Coordinates of C-alpha atoms and ligand atoms in Angstrom, one line a residue:
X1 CA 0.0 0.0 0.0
X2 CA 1.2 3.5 -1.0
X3 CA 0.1 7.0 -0.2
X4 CA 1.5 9.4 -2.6
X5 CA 1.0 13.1 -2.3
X6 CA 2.0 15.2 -5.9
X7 CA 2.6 18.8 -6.1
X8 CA -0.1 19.4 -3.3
X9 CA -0.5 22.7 -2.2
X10 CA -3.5 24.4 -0.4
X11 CA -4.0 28.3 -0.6
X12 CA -6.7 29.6 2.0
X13 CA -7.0 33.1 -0.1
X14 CA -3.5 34.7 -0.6
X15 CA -2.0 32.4 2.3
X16 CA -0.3 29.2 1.3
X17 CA -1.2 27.1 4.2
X18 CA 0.7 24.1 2.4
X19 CA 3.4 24.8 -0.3
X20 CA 3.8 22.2 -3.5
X21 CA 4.4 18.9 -1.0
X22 CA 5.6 15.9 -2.7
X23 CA 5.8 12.5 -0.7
X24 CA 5.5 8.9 -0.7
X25 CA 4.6 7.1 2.1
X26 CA 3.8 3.0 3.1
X27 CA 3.8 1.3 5.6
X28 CA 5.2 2.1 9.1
X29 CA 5.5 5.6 11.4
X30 CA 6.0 8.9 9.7
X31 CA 6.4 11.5 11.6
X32 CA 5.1 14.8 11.1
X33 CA 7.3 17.1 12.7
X34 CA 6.5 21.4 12.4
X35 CA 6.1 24.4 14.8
X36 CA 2.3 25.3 15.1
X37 CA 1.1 26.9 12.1
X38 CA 3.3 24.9 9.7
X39 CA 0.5 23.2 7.8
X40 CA 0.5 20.6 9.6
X41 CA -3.7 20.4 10.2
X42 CA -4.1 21.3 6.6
X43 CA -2.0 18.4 5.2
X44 CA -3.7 16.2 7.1
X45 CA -7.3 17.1 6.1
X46 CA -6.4 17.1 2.8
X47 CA -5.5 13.5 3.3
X48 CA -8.4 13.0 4.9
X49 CA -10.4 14.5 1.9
X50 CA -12.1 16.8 4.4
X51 CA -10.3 19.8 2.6
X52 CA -9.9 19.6 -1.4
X53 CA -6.5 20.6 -2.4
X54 CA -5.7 24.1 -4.4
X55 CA -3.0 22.4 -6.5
X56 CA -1.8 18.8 -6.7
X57 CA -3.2 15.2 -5.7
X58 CA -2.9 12.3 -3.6
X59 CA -3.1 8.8 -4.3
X60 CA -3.7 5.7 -2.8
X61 CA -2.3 2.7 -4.9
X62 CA -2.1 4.5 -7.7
X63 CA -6.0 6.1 -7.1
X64 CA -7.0 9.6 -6.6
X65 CA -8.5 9.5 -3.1
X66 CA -11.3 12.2 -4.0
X67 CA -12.3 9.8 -6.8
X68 CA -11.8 6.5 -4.3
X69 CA -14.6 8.8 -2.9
X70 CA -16.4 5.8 0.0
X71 CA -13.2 3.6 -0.8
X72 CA -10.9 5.7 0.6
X73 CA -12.6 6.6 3.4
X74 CA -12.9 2.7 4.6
X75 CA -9.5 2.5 4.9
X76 CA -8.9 5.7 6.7
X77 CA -8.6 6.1 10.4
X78 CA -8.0 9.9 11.6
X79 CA -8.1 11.1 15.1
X80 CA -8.4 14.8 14.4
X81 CA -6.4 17.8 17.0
X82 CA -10.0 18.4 18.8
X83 CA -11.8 15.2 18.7
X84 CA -15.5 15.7 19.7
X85 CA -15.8 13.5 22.5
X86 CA -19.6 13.0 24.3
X87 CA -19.0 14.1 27.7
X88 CA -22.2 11.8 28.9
X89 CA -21.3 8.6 27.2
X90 CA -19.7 5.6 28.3
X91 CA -16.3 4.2 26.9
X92 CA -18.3 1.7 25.4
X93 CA -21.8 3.8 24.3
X94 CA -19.6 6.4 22.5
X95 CA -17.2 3.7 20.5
X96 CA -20.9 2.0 19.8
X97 CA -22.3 5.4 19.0
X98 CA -19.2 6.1 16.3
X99 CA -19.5 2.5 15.0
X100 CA -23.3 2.6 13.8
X101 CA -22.2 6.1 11.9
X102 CA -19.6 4.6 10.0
X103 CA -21.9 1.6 9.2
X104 CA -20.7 -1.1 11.0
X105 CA -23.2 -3.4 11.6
X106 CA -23.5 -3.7 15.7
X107 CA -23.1 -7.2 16.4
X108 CA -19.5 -6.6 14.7
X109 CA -19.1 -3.3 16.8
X110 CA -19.7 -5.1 19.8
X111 CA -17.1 -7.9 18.9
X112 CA -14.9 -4.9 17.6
X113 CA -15.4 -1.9 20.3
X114 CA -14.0 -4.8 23.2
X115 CA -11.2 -5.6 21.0
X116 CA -10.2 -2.2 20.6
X117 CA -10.5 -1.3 24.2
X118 CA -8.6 -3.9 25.3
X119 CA -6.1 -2.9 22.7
X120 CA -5.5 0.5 23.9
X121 CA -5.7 -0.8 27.8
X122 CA -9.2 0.4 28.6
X123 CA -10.9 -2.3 30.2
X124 CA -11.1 -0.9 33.0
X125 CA -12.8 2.3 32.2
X126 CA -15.0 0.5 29.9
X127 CA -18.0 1.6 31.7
X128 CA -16.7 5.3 32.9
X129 CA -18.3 8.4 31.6
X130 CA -16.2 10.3 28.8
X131 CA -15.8 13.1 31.0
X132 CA -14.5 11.7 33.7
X133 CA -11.3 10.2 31.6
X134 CA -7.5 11.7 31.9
X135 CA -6.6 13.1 29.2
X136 CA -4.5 10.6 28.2
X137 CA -7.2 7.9 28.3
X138 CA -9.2 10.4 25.8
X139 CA -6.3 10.1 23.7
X140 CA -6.9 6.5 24.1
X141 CA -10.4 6.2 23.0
X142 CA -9.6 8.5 20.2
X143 CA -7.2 6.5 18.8
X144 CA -9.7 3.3 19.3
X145 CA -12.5 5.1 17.6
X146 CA -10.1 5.8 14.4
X147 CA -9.1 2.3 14.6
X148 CA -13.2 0.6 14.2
X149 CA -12.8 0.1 11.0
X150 CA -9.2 -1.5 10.7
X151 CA -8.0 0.9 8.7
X152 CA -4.6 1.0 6.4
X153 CA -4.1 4.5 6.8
X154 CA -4.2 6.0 10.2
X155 CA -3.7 9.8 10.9
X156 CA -3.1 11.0 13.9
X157 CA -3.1 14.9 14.8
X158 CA -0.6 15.8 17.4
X159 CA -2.2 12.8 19.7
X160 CA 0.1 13.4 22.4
X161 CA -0.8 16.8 22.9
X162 CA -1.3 17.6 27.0
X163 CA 0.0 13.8 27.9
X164 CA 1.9 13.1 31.0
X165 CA 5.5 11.4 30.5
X166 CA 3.8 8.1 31.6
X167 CA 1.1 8.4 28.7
X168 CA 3.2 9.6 26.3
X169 CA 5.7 6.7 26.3
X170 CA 2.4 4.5 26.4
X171 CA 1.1 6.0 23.6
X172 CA 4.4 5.0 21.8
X173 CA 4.3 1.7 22.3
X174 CA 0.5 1.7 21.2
X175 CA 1.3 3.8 18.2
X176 CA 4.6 1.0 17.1
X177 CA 2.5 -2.0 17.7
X178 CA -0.7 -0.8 15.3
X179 CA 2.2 0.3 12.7
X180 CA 3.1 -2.8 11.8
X181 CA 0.7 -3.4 9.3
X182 CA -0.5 0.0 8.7
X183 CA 0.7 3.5 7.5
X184 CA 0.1 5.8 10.5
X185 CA 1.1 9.6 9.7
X186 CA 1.5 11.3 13.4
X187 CA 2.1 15.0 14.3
X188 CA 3.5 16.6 16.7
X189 CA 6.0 19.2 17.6
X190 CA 7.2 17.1 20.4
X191 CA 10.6 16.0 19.2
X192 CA 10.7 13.0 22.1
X193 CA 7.4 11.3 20.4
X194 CA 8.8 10.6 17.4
X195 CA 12.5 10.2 17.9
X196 CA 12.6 6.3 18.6
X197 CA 9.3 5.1 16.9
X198 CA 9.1 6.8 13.3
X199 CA 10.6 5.2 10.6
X200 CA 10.7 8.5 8.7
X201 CA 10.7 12.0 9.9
X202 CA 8.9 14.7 7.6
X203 CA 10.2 18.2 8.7
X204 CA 7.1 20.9 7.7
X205 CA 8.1 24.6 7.8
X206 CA 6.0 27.2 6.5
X207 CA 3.8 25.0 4.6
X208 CA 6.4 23.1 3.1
X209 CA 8.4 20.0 3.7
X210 CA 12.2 20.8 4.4
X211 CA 13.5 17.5 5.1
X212 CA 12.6 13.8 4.8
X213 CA 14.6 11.1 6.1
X214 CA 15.4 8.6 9.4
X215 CA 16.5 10.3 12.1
X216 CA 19.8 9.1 11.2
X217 CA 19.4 10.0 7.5
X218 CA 18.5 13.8 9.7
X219 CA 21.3 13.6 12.4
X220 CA 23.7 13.0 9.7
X221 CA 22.9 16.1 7.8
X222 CA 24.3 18.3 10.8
X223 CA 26.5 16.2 12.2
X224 CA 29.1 18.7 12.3
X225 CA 27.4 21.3 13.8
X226 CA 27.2 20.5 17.1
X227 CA 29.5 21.9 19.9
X228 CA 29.8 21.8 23.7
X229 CA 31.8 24.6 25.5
X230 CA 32.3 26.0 28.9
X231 CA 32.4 29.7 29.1
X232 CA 32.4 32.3 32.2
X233 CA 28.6 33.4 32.8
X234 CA 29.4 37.0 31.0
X235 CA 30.0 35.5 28.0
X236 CA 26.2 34.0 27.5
X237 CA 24.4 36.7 26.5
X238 CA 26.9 37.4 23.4
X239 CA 27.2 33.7 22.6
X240 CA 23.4 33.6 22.2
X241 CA 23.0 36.2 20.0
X242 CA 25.3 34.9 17.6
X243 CA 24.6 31.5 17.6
X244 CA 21.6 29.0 18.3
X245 CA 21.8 27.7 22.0
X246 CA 20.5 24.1 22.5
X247 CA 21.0 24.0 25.8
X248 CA 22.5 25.9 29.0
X249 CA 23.9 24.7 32.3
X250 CA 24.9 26.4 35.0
X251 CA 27.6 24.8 37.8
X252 CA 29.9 27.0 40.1
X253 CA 32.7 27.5 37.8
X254 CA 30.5 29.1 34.7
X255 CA 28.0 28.0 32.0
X256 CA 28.3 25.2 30.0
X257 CA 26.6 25.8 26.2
X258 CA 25.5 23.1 23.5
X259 CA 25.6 25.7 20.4
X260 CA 24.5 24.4 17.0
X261 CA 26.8 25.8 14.5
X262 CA 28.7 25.6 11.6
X263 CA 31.9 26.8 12.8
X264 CA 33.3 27.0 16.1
X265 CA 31.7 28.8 18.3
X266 CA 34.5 30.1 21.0
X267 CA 37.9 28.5 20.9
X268 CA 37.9 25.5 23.0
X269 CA 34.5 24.7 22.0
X270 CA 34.5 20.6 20.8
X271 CA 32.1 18.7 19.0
X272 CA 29.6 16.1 20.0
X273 CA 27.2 14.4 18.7
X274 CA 23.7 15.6 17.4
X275 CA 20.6 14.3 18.3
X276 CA 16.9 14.8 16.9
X277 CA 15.9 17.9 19.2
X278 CA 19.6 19.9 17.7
X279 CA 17.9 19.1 14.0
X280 CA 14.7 20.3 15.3
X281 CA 16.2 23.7 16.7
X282 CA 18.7 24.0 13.3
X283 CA 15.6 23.9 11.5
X284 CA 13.2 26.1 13.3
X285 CA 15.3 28.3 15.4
X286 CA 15.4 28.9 18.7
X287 CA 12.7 30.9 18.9
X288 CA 10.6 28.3 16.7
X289 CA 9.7 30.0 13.5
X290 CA 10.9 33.3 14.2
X291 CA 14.1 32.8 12.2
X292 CA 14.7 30.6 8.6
X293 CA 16.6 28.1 9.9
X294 CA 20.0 29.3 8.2
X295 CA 23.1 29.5 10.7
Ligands
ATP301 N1 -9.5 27.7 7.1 C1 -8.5 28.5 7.2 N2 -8.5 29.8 6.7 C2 -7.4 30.6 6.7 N3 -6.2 30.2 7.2 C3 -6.1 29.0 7.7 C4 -7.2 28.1 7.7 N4 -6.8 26.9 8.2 C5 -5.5 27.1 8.6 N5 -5.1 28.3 8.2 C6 -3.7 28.8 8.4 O1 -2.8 28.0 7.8 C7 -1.6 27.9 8.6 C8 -1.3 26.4 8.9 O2 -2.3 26.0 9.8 P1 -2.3 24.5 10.4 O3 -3.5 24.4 11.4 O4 -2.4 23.6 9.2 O5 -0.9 24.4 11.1 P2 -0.4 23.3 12.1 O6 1.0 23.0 11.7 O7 -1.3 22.2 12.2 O8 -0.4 24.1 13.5 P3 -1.0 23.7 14.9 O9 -0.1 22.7 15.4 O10 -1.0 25.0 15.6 O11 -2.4 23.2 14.6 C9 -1.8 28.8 9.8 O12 -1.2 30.0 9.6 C10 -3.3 28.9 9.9 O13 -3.7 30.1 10.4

């Protein structure tokens, strides 16, 4: 199965909310990594076919999915930013309640809905009211309710969003285990919940997509850039300027700096190694989406 997204771009007016994106995807985690207001929401719906590109296509297999039309949408699972959850139902009423509108007949909902639950570890809250759920257990039934109908394609709009450390490396392991047989698309701008679990990374920036690659193909195009120094507190404020800081720590002697860039930074600055959250800030700046990237 392949997803392929030609030349797509979406104009809302004179705004380009997504900028001439070409992609293929199969089967496995992509991650969908941008700063809010990337064009992240409006890549998604497109692939959703809930917004009708301005330019381009997608295809599934080969298809158009506006022509697959009812096709497409069977094999499509989407758990949108804002998912309208019934604060008054049940775990189970509401998952029975979005089974009957996509059509599934409800003796296979029934069989389908305890599956799921148990899938995404809510037994025990089979019977709790929506409302009374943790965020991260909403997440939870969001996902199951984009999983009813098995789908292919699952998209997933920044589901980690307002998750405590606990849920988010549950949500992980949930989102690995229902990617091996399906293509799930995920966004976030949460470096740590795609750094070990997606097998690609797609790096969205003003609407269009800067980078592609494993997080090795993406650590390995800045591998060079990275440097670790120790400096005497006044020098922070003038290091900062001129360079993008990573991180700062402060022990008695001074401040030590992670800088990303090209050249060296101060003197006795020395490399080390990148990792996914230098890429991110090398990419959107420290203050994220203020600059273009560019060192
Ligand atoms: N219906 C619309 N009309 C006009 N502009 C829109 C519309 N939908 C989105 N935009 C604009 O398009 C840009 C991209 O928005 P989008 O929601 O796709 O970004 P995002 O990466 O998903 O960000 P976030 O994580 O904040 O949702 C934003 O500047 C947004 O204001």
């Amino acid at each position: 199965m392949d997803l392929t997204i030609t030349n797509l771009t979406k104009k809302f007016d004179n705004f380009t909310a997504v900028d001439n994106i070409n992609v293929t995807m199969t089967t496995g985690v992509y991650g969908l990594l941008g700063v809010n207001g990337a064009g992240k929401t409006t890549l998604m719906r497109m692939l959703c076919t809930l917004l009708r590109p301005t330019e381009g296509k997608i295809t599934c297999n080969g298809k158009d999915i506006l022509a697959m039309d009812g096709d497409y949408r069977k094999i499509l699972g989407y758990l949108p930013q804002d998912f309208g959850f019934y604060p008054e139902f049940t775990v189970k009423d509401y998952l029975l309640y979005i089974s009957s509108i996509k059509g599934i007949k409800p003796i296979v909902a029934k069989k389908r809905v305890r599956e799921l639950v148990a899938k995404v570890g809510l037994q025990k809250a089979f019977n709790k009211k929506m409302k009374n759920l943790s965020g991260g257990m909403k997440r939870r039934v969001g996902i199951a309710q984009a999983m009813l109908n098995n789908p292919q394609i699952l998209i997933l709009d920044e589901p980690t969003a307002g998750l405590d450390p606990n849920e988010r490396i549950r949500f992980r392991n949930l989102i690995s285990e229902l990617a091996e047989e399906r293509l799930v698309l995920l966004s976030t701008h949460i470096v740590s919940d795609v750094e070990y679990i997606a097998n690609e990374i797609l790096l969205m920036k003003d609407g269009q997509l800067i980078h592609k690659g494993t997080v090795v193909d993406l650590i390995n195009s800045m591998k060079e850039y990275v440097w670790v120094c120790h400096v005497e507190k006044n020098m922070v404020q003038n290091l900062s300027q001129k360079n993008k800081v990573s991180n700062i720590k402060s022990d008695v002697n001074g401040v030590e700096l992670r800088i990303i860039s090209k050249d060296k930074p101060v003197e006795k600055a020395t490399r080390e190694n990148a990792t996914l959250e230098d890429v991110f800030l090398y990419y959107f700046g420290e203050k994220a989406g203020v600059n273009n990237g560019t060192i």
